[in-house]
Coordinates of C-alpha atoms in Angstrom, one line a residue:
Chain O
M84 CA -8.6 0.9 -20.8
K85 CA -5.2 -0.5 -19.8
V86 CA -3.7 -0.3 -16.3
S87 CA -0.1 -0.4 -15.1
A88 CA -1.1 -2.8 -12.3
R89 CA 0.5 -6.1 -13.2
N90 CA -2.0 -8.4 -11.6
L91 CA -5.5 -8.9 -12.9
I92 CA -7.0 -12.3 -11.8
P93 CA -10.4 -13.5 -13.0
A94 CA -12.6 -14.2 -10.0
T95 CA -16.2 -14.8 -8.8
I96 CA -17.6 -13.0 -5.8
K97 CA -18.7 -15.4 -3.1
Q98 CA -19.6 -13.1 -0.2
I99 CA -19.8 -9.4 0.6
T100 CA -19.8 -8.0 4.1
Q101 CA -20.8 -4.3 4.4
G102 CA -19.5 -1.9 7.0
A103 CA -20.3 1.8 7.4
V104 CA -17.3 2.8 5.3
N105 CA -15.6 -0.3 4.0
S106 CA -16.8 -3.7 2.6
E107 CA -15.1 -7.0 2.6
V108 CA -15.4 -8.8 -0.7
V109 CA -14.5 -12.5 -0.7
M110 CA -13.8 -13.9 -4.2
E111 CA -12.9 -17.3 -5.6
I112 CA -10.1 -17.4 -8.1
A113 CA -9.9 -21.2 -8.5
P114 CA -11.8 -24.1 -6.9
G115 CA -11.2 -23.7 -3.1
V116 CA -8.8 -20.7 -3.6
E117 CA -10.1 -17.5 -2.2
L118 CA -8.9 -13.9 -2.5
V119 CA -10.2 -11.2 -0.1
S120 CA -10.4 -7.5 -0.8
I121 CA -11.3 -4.5 1.3
I122 CA -12.9 -1.7 -0.8
T123 CA -15.2 1.1 0.0
K124 CA -18.9 0.4 0.5
H125 CA -19.4 3.2 -2.1
S126 CA -17.4 1.1 -4.7
V127 CA -19.4 -2.0 -4.0
E128 CA -22.6 -0.1 -4.8
N129 CA -21.1 1.9 -7.7
L130 CA -19.9 -1.3 -9.4
G131 CA -23.1 -3.2 -8.6
L132 CA -21.2 -6.0 -7.0
K133 CA -23.1 -9.0 -5.6
E134 CA -22.6 -12.7 -4.9
G135 CA -22.0 -14.5 -8.2
S136 CA -20.6 -11.4 -10.0
K137 CA -17.8 -12.2 -12.5
V138 CA -15.0 -9.7 -11.8
K139 CA -11.2 -9.4 -11.8
A140 CA -9.1 -8.9 -8.7
M141 CA -6.4 -6.3 -9.3
V142 CA -3.2 -5.9 -7.3
K143 CA -0.2 -3.6 -7.9
A144 CA 3.0 -5.6 -8.0
S145 CA 4.6 -3.6 -5.2
S146 CA 1.8 -4.8 -2.8
V147 CA 2.7 -8.5 -3.3
M148 CA 5.0 -10.2 -0.9
V149 CA 6.7 -13.7 -1.1
V150 CA 6.6 -16.3 1.6
T151 CA 8.7 -19.5 1.8
D152 CA 8.3 -22.5 4.2
Chain H
M225 CA 3.6 -18.5 12.3
K226 CA 0.2 -17.0 11.3
V227 CA -0.2 -13.7 9.6
S228 CA -3.2 -11.3 9.5
A229 CA -2.8 -10.9 5.7
R230 CA -5.8 -12.7 4.2
N231 CA -4.3 -13.8 0.9
L232 CA -1.7 -16.6 0.7
I233 CA -1.6 -18.2 -2.8
P234 CA 0.6 -21.1 -3.7
A235 CA 2.9 -20.2 -6.6
T236 CA 6.0 -21.3 -8.5
I237 CA 8.7 -18.7 -9.4
K238 CA 9.1 -18.4 -13.2
Q239 CA 11.5 -15.5 -13.6
I240 CA 13.5 -13.0 -11.4
T241 CA 14.9 -9.7 -12.7
Q242 CA 17.4 -8.0 -10.3
G243 CA 17.8 -4.3 -10.0
A244 CA 20.1 -2.4 -7.7
V245 CA 17.5 -2.2 -5.0
N246 CA 14.4 -4.0 -6.1
S247 CA 13.7 -7.2 -7.9
E248 CA 10.8 -8.3 -10.0
V249 CA 9.5 -11.8 -9.2
V250 CA 7.2 -13.4 -11.7
M251 CA 5.2 -16.3 -10.3
E252 CA 2.7 -18.8 -11.8
I253 CA -0.3 -19.5 -9.6
A254 CA -2.2 -21.6 -12.1
P255 CA -1.4 -22.8 -15.7
G256 CA -1.1 -19.5 -17.6
V257 CA -2.0 -17.3 -14.7
E258 CA 0.9 -15.1 -13.5
L259 CA 1.3 -13.0 -10.4
V260 CA 4.1 -10.4 -10.3
S261 CA 5.8 -9.1 -7.1
I262 CA 8.3 -6.3 -6.5
I263 CA 10.4 -7.0 -3.4
T264 CA 13.9 -6.0 -2.4
K265 CA 16.9 -7.6 -3.9
H266 CA 18.0 -8.3 -0.3
S267 CA 14.8 -10.4 0.3
V268 CA 15.4 -12.4 -2.9
E269 CA 18.8 -13.3 -1.6
N270 CA 17.8 -13.8 2.0
L271 CA 15.0 -16.2 1.0
G272 CA 17.2 -17.9 -1.6
L273 CA 14.5 -17.4 -4.3
K274 CA 15.2 -18.8 -7.8
E275 CA 13.3 -20.0 -10.8
G276 CA 11.3 -23.1 -9.9
S277 CA 11.1 -22.3 -6.2
K278 CA 7.8 -23.2 -4.6
V279 CA 6.5 -20.2 -2.6
K280 CA 3.4 -18.4 -1.6
A281 CA 2.4 -15.0 -2.8
M282 CA 1.0 -12.9 0.1
V283 CA -1.3 -9.9 -0.3
K284 CA -3.0 -7.7 2.4
A285 CA -6.7 -7.5 1.7
S286 CA -6.7 -3.7 1.7
S287 CA -4.3 -3.8 -1.3
V288 CA -6.7 -5.8 -3.5
M289 CA -9.0 -3.9 -5.9
V290 CA -12.0 -5.1 -7.9
V291 CA -12.5 -4.6 -11.6
T292 CA -15.7 -5.2 -13.7
D293 CA -16.0 -5.2 -17.5
Chain M
M259 CA 8.1 -19.7 7.3
K260 CA 10.1 -16.8 6.0
V261 CA 8.6 -13.6 4.5
S262 CA 10.0 -11.1 2.0
A263 CA 8.6 -8.2 4.2
R264 CA 11.7 -6.6 5.7
N265 CA 10.2 -5.3 8.9
L266 CA 9.1 -7.6 11.7
I267 CA 8.9 -5.8 15.1
P268 CA 8.1 -7.5 18.4
A269 CA 5.1 -5.9 20.0
T270 CA 2.4 -6.4 22.7
I271 CA -1.2 -5.7 21.9
K272 CA -2.6 -2.9 24.1
Q273 CA -6.1 -2.3 22.7
I274 CA -8.4 -3.7 20.0
T275 CA -11.3 -1.7 18.5
Q276 CA -13.7 -3.8 16.4
G277 CA -15.7 -2.5 13.5
A278 CA -18.0 -4.4 11.2
V279 CA -15.3 -5.2 8.7
N280 CA -12.0 -3.8 10.0
S281 CA -10.4 -3.7 13.4
E282 CA -7.8 -1.2 14.9
V283 CA -5.0 -2.9 16.8
V284 CA -2.9 -0.7 19.0
M285 CA 0.5 -2.3 19.8
E286 CA 3.4 -1.2 22.0
I287 CA 6.9 -1.8 20.5
A288 CA 8.8 -0.1 23.3
P289 CA 7.9 1.7 26.5
G290 CA 5.6 4.5 25.4
V291 CA 6.1 3.8 21.6
E292 CA 2.9 2.6 19.9
L293 CA 2.3 1.1 16.5
V294 CA -1.2 1.0 15.1
S295 CA -2.5 -1.5 12.6
I296 CA -5.8 -1.8 10.7
I297 CA -6.6 -5.5 9.8
T298 CA -9.8 -7.3 9.2
K299 CA -12.1 -8.3 12.0
H300 CA -11.8 -11.8 10.6
S301 CA -8.0 -11.8 11.1
V302 CA -8.3 -10.6 14.7
E303 CA -10.6 -13.6 15.4
N304 CA -8.6 -16.0 13.3
L305 CA -5.4 -15.2 15.1
G306 CA -7.1 -15.1 18.5
L307 CA -5.7 -11.6 19.2
K308 CA -6.4 -9.9 22.5
E309 CA -5.0 -7.3 24.8
G310 CA -1.6 -8.6 26.1
S311 CA -0.9 -10.9 23.2
K312 CA 2.7 -11.1 22.2
V313 CA 2.9 -10.6 18.4
K314 CA 5.1 -9.1 15.7
A315 CA 4.1 -6.1 13.6
M316 CA 5.0 -6.6 9.9
V317 CA 5.5 -3.9 7.3
K318 CA 6.6 -4.1 3.7
A319 CA 9.6 -1.8 3.1
S320 CA 7.8 0.0 0.2
S321 CA 5.1 1.1 2.7
V322 CA 7.6 3.0 4.9
M323 CA 8.1 6.7 4.5
V324 CA 10.8 8.9 6.0
V325 CA 10.2 12.3 7.7
T326 CA 12.7 15.0 8.7
D327 CA 12.2 18.0 10.9
Chain N
M134 CA 2.2 20.0 10.1
K135 CA 0.1 17.1 11.3
V136 CA -0.4 13.8 9.4
S137 CA -3.2 11.3 9.5
A138 CA -0.6 8.4 9.4
R139 CA -0.7 6.9 12.8
N140 CA 2.8 5.7 13.0
L141 CA 5.8 8.0 13.4
I142 CA 8.8 6.3 14.9
P143 CA 12.1 8.1 15.8
A144 CA 15.0 6.5 13.9
T145 CA 18.6 7.0 12.9
I146 CA 19.7 6.2 9.3
K147 CA 22.3 3.4 9.2
Q148 CA 22.7 2.8 5.5
I149 CA 21.5 4.0 2.1
T150 CA 21.7 2.0 -1.1
Q151 CA 20.9 4.0 -4.3
G152 CA 19.3 2.6 -7.4
A153 CA 18.4 4.4 -10.6
V154 CA 14.9 5.2 -9.3
N155 CA 14.5 3.9 -5.8
S156 CA 16.7 3.8 -2.7
E157 CA 16.8 1.5 0.2
V158 CA 17.1 3.3 3.6
V159 CA 18.0 1.1 6.6
M160 CA 17.1 2.8 9.9
E161 CA 17.7 1.8 13.5
I162 CA 14.7 2.4 15.8
A163 CA 16.2 0.8 18.9
P164 CA 19.5 -0.9 19.7
G165 CA 19.6 -3.8 17.2
V166 CA 16.1 -3.2 15.8
E167 CA 16.1 -2.1 12.2
L168 CA 13.4 -0.7 10.0
V169 CA 13.8 -0.7 6.2
S170 CA 12.2 1.8 3.8
I171 CA 12.1 2.0 0.0
I172 CA 11.7 5.6 -1.2
T173 CA 12.6 7.4 -4.4
K174 CA 16.2 8.4 -5.0
H175 CA 14.8 11.9 -5.6
S176 CA 13.4 12.0 -2.0
V177 CA 16.7 10.8 -0.5
E178 CA 18.4 13.8 -2.3
N179 CA 15.6 16.2 -1.6
L180 CA 15.6 15.5 2.1
G181 CA 19.4 15.4 2.3
L182 CA 19.3 12.0 3.9
K183 CA 22.7 10.4 4.9
E184 CA 24.0 7.9 7.4
G185 CA 23.6 9.2 10.9
S186 CA 20.6 11.5 10.0
K187 CA 18.0 11.7 12.8
V188 CA 14.6 11.0 11.1
K189 CA 11.2 9.6 11.7
A190 CA 9.9 6.5 10.0
M191 CA 6.2 7.0 9.0
V192 CA 3.7 4.2 8.2
K193 CA 0.0 4.3 7.5
A194 CA -1.9 2.0 9.8
S195 CA -3.6 0.2 7.0
S196 CA -0.1 -1.0 5.8
V197 CA 0.7 -2.7 9.1
M198 CA 0.1 -6.5 9.4
V199 CA 0.2 -8.6 12.6
V200 CA 2.0 -11.9 12.9
T201 CA 1.7 -14.6 15.7
D202 CA 4.0 -17.6 16.4
Chain C
M260 CA 8.8 18.9 8.6
K261 CA 9.6 17.3 5.2
V262 CA 8.3 14.0 4.0
S263 CA 9.6 11.5 1.5
A264 CA 6.1 11.0 0.0
R265 CA 6.3 12.7 -3.4
N266 CA 2.7 13.8 -3.7
L267 CA 1.1 16.5 -1.6
I268 CA -2.0 18.0 -3.2
P269 CA -3.8 21.0 -1.7
A270 CA -7.5 20.1 -1.1
T271 CA -10.7 21.1 0.7
I272 CA -12.7 18.6 2.6
K273 CA -16.2 18.2 1.2
Q274 CA -17.6 15.3 3.2
I275 CA -16.7 13.0 6.0
T276 CA -18.4 9.6 6.7
Q277 CA -17.5 8.0 10.1
G278 CA -17.4 4.3 10.7
A279 CA -16.5 2.5 13.9
V280 CA -12.8 2.3 12.9
N281 CA -12.3 4.0 9.6
S282 CA -13.6 7.2 8.1
E283 CA -14.0 8.2 4.4
V284 CA -12.8 11.7 3.7
V285 CA -13.9 13.2 0.3
M286 CA -11.8 16.1 -0.8
E287 CA -11.9 18.5 -3.7
I288 CA -8.6 19.2 -5.4
A289 CA -9.9 21.3 -8.3
P290 CA -13.4 22.4 -9.3
G291 CA -15.2 19.1 -9.9
V292 CA -12.2 16.9 -9.2
E293 CA -12.5 14.8 -6.1
L294 CA -10.0 12.8 -4.2
V295 CA -11.1 10.2 -1.6
S296 CA -9.2 9.0 1.4
I297 CA -9.7 6.3 4.0
I298 CA -8.1 7.1 7.3
T299 CA -8.8 6.1 10.9
K300 CA -11.7 7.8 12.8
H301 CA -9.0 8.5 15.4
S302 CA -7.0 10.6 12.9
V303 CA -10.1 12.5 11.8
E304 CA -10.7 13.5 15.4
N305 CA -7.0 14.1 16.2
L306 CA -6.5 16.4 13.2
G307 CA -9.9 18.1 13.8
L308 CA -11.0 17.5 10.3
K309 CA -14.4 18.8 9.2
E310 CA -16.2 19.9 6.0
G311 CA -14.5 23.0 4.6
S312 CA -11.1 22.3 6.2
K313 CA -8.1 23.2 4.0
V314 CA -5.7 20.2 3.9
K315 CA -3.3 18.4 1.7
A316 CA -3.8 15.0 0.3
M317 CA -0.6 12.9 0.6
V318 CA 0.2 9.8 -1.5
K319 CA 3.4 7.8 -1.7
A320 CA 4.6 7.5 -5.3
S321 CA 4.6 3.7 -5.1
S322 CA 0.8 3.7 -4.5
V323 CA 0.1 5.6 -7.7
M324 CA -0.9 3.6 -10.8
V325 CA -1.2 4.8 -14.4
V326 CA -4.2 4.1 -16.7
T327 CA -4.6 4.6 -20.4
D328 CA -7.7 4.5 -22.6
Chain Q
M284 CA -14.1 -1.5 -17.5
K285 CA -14.8 -0.1 -14.1
V286 CA -12.5 -0.2 -11.1
S287 CA -13.1 0.0 -7.4
A288 CA -10.3 2.5 -6.9
R289 CA -11.9 5.8 -6.1
N290 CA -9.3 8.1 -7.5
L291 CA -8.8 8.5 -11.3
I292 CA -7.2 11.9 -12.1
P293 CA -6.6 13.0 -15.7
A294 CA -2.9 13.7 -16.2
T295 CA -0.2 14.3 -18.8
I296 CA 3.1 12.6 -18.6
K297 CA 6.0 15.0 -18.3
Q298 CA 9.0 12.8 -17.6
I299 CA 9.9 9.1 -17.3
T300 CA 13.0 7.8 -15.6
Q301 CA 13.8 4.1 -16.3
G302 CA 15.5 1.8 -13.8
A303 CA 16.3 -1.9 -14.2
V304 CA 13.0 -2.9 -12.6
N305 CA 11.0 0.2 -11.8
S306 CA 10.3 3.5 -13.5
E307 CA 9.4 6.9 -12.2
V308 CA 6.6 8.6 -14.1
V309 CA 6.1 12.3 -13.4
M310 CA 2.7 13.5 -14.4
E311 CA 1.1 17.0 -14.4
I312 CA -2.6 17.1 -13.2
A313 CA -3.0 20.8 -13.3
P314 CA -0.7 23.7 -14.3
G315 CA 2.2 23.4 -11.9
V316 CA 0.8 20.5 -9.9
E317 CA 2.7 17.3 -10.4
L318 CA 1.9 13.7 -9.4
V319 CA 4.6 11.1 -9.3
S320 CA 4.1 7.3 -9.8
I321 CA 6.5 4.4 -9.5
I322 CA 5.4 1.5 -11.7
T323 CA 7.4 -1.3 -13.3
K324 CA 9.5 -0.7 -16.4
H325 CA 7.5 -3.5 -18.0
S326 CA 4.3 -1.5 -17.5
V327 CA 5.8 1.6 -19.0
E328 CA 6.7 -0.4 -22.1
N329 CA 3.4 -2.4 -22.2
L330 CA 1.3 0.8 -22.0
G331 CA 3.5 2.6 -24.5
L332 CA 3.9 5.5 -22.1
K333 CA 6.0 8.5 -23.2
E334 CA 6.3 12.2 -22.5
G335 CA 3.1 13.9 -23.6
S336 CA 0.9 10.9 -23.2
K337 CA -2.6 11.6 -21.9
V338 CA -3.3 9.2 -19.0
K339 CA -5.1 8.9 -15.8
A340 CA -3.4 8.6 -12.4
M341 CA -5.2 6.0 -10.3
V342 CA -5.0 5.7 -6.5
K343 CA -6.8 3.4 -4.1
A344 CA -8.5 5.5 -1.4
S345 CA -6.8 3.5 1.4
S346 CA -3.5 4.8 0.1
V347 CA -4.4 8.5 0.5
M348 CA -3.3 10.3 3.7
V349 CA -4.4 13.7 5.0
V350 CA -2.0 16.4 6.2
T351 CA -2.9 19.7 8.0
D352 CA -0.6 22.7 8.7

C-alpha cells in the first residue's frame, strides 16, 4: 500500500484521551518532540492503538504550514 | 504570538520548487527525515524562505492521521 | 513570528463550548459576523482563551472555498 | 441548499491568479481586510469567477485556528 | 448556490453519534460503501440531520488523497 | 498497513492534469460519479499513477462536510 500523502513520520504513542466522538493521540517522534493528532474514537479502537504502540504519523503536504521567527 | 495549532516542529529548508500559484517546500526535521509542505508562492516570497532557512513546520492536530503496519 | 497561512483576521471571542477533547470557539470578526473554530481543549487552556479575549482567527488559504448564489 | 460548514463570509473578489491546476483568489471581506483562497482553476471557470464578483468565502470550523499575541 | 468544492456525492445518513462539540455522521453512498464525516453538533441540529436523511457529502479536492496497493 | 482515515473508496483514474507543483487527479467511483483530488506532481510520479489505474481515494472524516437541499 502506497499513499500520496508526502509525510509519514515514525512515532510512538505516549497518551490517548478519549472523547465521545474524537480522540487525542499524543505521539513522540524524537526525544522530547511530540506530535498531536485528532482522529475518531472509532479509529483508535479499530487500529488497536494504545500507549507504547509504534505507529507512523501521516500528514498531507497541503496541511503543513511554515513559520519563521 | 501563540497559536492553537498543536504541532510546531523545528526544521531546515532543503529545497523549494516554485509553481505559478503554489510552492513545494521540502524541509528536514531530523537527519534523513523530511517533511513536505505546499504553501503559496506569495508566502515563500513574503517570508523570504530559501534553502538553508531555519523554520518551524506547523500542523493543526486535526490534519494528522495515524498509520499502523 | 511570521506564518505562511495567508489569512489572519482580528476577532473577539464570544463563546467557548468545551468537550472532552475538542472545543468550539465562536468569534466575532465584525458586528454580527461570526467565525467558528474547532480547536483542542488543551489549546483553549494553553492560550488562556475566554469570552472577550482579543485574538486572531487563522486559516490556510487551501482550506478556503468560494460559494456563489 | 444548506451546508454544515459553519463559516460563510460575504466577500468581493479583488484578484485571481491562474496556475495550471490551482488558482489563487484574493477576496475582500471588509475595507482593507483580505481573505485568500486556493481553489482549482476548473472551479474558477465553472463558477465564472472574476474580479468584482460578489461571493461568499466558506470555511469548515475544523480548519480555523486561533492566535494570540 | 454553487460551490468551488469539486466533490458532491449523493448519500443517505445511516447513523449519527453526538458528542459535546462534534458529531460523527455515517453516510451510505452506494450499497455497502460508507462515507464518514465529522461536523459540529450545532450543524447536525441546524440542518435537521437524522437517520434516513437524503444529503450530499462534500469534500474539497485538496483534502482527497490517493492510495495504491 | 492500516490508516486512521475513515474513508477509502475504490476508484479508477480517468484523467490527470499536471502542474509545476500540484496535479489534478479525476477518478470515477461509480458510473458517472467522479471524485477529484489535488496531490503533488511528485506523488503522481512516485505512485506511477496514470489513466486507468485502479486506486483508492482516501479522505479524513474531519474533511467531509454535509449538504442538504
